[in-house]
Amino acid sequence: MKKTAIAAVIIVAAVFVAFLAYDGAVNKEYSSDFFVMNTYATAKLTGSKSKEAADEIRSLTETLDKGILSRTSENSVVSLLNVNGAGDAEKISDYLEILFDVCRKSGGAFDFTLGAVSDLWSFGSNPKLPDDSAIREALSHTGYEKLKLTENELVFGDKSAVIDFGAAGKGIALDEIKAVLFEKKIKQAVVSVGGSVLLMGDKEFTVGIRNPEGNSGSYIAKLHIPEGCVSTSGSYEQQFEANGRKYHHILDPETGYPVDNGLLSVTIISQSGILSDALSTACFVLGYEKGKALAEAYDCGVVFVADDKKIYAENGAENFIEITDDAYTLVMQ
Ligand code: AMP
Ligand code: MG
């Protein structure tokens, strides 16, 4: 090899080594946790701007909650729509289109207009068993078909209807967070908002499926998966006891009462945060057979945990799952 060629090879190698060293030095890991959307959020980020990104994630989710999705924050987009029964929905129209689609494809098992009913149950604040007559009256003001999205205007056919993004808000947050992670060139991220997790990076991640009957730190299975979003809806998340019975926060839109179909949790794997969150709720309401078909229609992996300690992993989730609690059995179909 000529001297000049050897010199060129040495220079290229030196630059490469210097780049690796620089990249390693600036790829800092940064973790933060905070309370938002009535739940705990955590972010573990690796990249040169990991702290900046974590700070931005925190303020972004707070603004998304208070300014847009919250039903308790007086001037949020959702609160104004609920008070006025109509209005500018430009900031949420992309989400609404997706949620209307989930409502339709789930045959109404998912319905983001159940707000009047969930208000009666007061999950999240001071839960109580409502009067049956009050539930029936509130139910008459639900139904996604009564709402129309035209251009960017949402109009309620029933002015007493109340929209509630409780089943999809955490997933929406993950999609917004993803944009920040790209913008800040984050190399690897695990961000959770309540029961929804965003995994980003070129590696295999491990996500635990919670023991529905244990405390928040106990798991019955693990998912070993590439990047994406994972959301779980579980009856254990918010429940209370009245007259010797347990009541939880996932409601059957036909009855206005908590779903009682033998499921304890449903986990969805998707590239979309909003879909993972909305579909975990929808599939919980639909139960195993119909839920499996819905997850398939959206090309998402799904794991059902039933109260007889059987676990069903479908649409690809069977390739990722490892059962870690002997009391549970993976049912192979
Ligand atoms: P998640 O924990 O994501 O399953 O969401 C549950 C929350 O979504 C509840 O606290 C209610 O605010 C709302 N919700 C309950 N039942 C339904 C349903 N059938 N369709 C849509 N939203 C629901
Ligand atoms: Mg959900």
Short mmCIF file of N, CA, C and O and ligand atoms in Angstrom, two decimals, residues 166-168 231 233 276-281, ligand 2:
data_model
loop_
_atom_site.label_atom_id
_atom_site.label_comp_id
_atom_site.label_asym_id
_atom_site.label_seq_id
_atom_site.Cartn_x
_atom_site.Cartn_y
_atom_site.Cartn_z
N GLY A 166 -60.05 9.26 29.31
CA GLY A 166 -59.36 8.47 30.33
C GLY A 166 -58.77 7.17 29.82
O GLY A 166 -57.77 6.68 30.34
N ALA A 167 -59.38 6.60 28.78
CA ALA A 167 -58.92 5.31 28.29
C ALA A 167 -57.82 5.43 27.24
O ALA A 167 -57.25 4.43 26.81
N ALA A 168 -57.52 6.66 26.81
CA ALA A 168 -56.55 6.82 25.72
C ALA A 168 -55.50 7.91 25.98
O ALA A 168 -54.51 7.99 25.25
N SER A 231 -49.45 -1.12 26.43
CA SER A 231 -50.40 -0.59 27.42
C SER A 231 -51.18 -1.72 28.07
O SER A 231 -51.58 -2.67 27.39
N SER A 233 -54.59 -2.52 30.52
CA SER A 233 -55.79 -2.13 31.26
C SER A 233 -56.08 -3.23 32.25
O SER A 233 -56.22 -4.40 31.86
N SER A 276 -52.45 1.55 21.46
CA SER A 276 -52.17 0.56 22.51
C SER A 276 -53.09 0.82 23.71
O SER A 276 -53.67 -0.11 24.27
N ASP A 277 -53.25 2.09 24.06
CA ASP A 277 -54.06 2.44 25.23
C ASP A 277 -55.56 2.19 24.96
O ASP A 277 -56.24 1.51 25.74
N ALA A 278 -56.06 2.74 23.86
CA ALA A 278 -57.50 2.58 23.57
C ALA A 278 -57.86 1.11 23.38
O ALA A 278 -58.90 0.64 23.88
N LEU A 279 -56.99 0.36 22.70
CA LEU A 279 -57.32 -1.05 22.43
C LEU A 279 -57.23 -1.92 23.68
O LEU A 279 -57.95 -2.91 23.80
N SER A 280 -56.36 -1.55 24.63
CA SER A 280 -56.31 -2.38 25.85
C SER A 280 -57.64 -2.25 26.59
O SER A 280 -58.18 -3.24 27.09
N THR A 281 -58.20 -1.05 26.61
CA THR A 281 -59.51 -0.86 27.24
C THR A 281 -60.59 -1.57 26.42
O THR A 281 -61.43 -2.30 26.97
MG MG B 2 -56.64 2.34 27.91
#
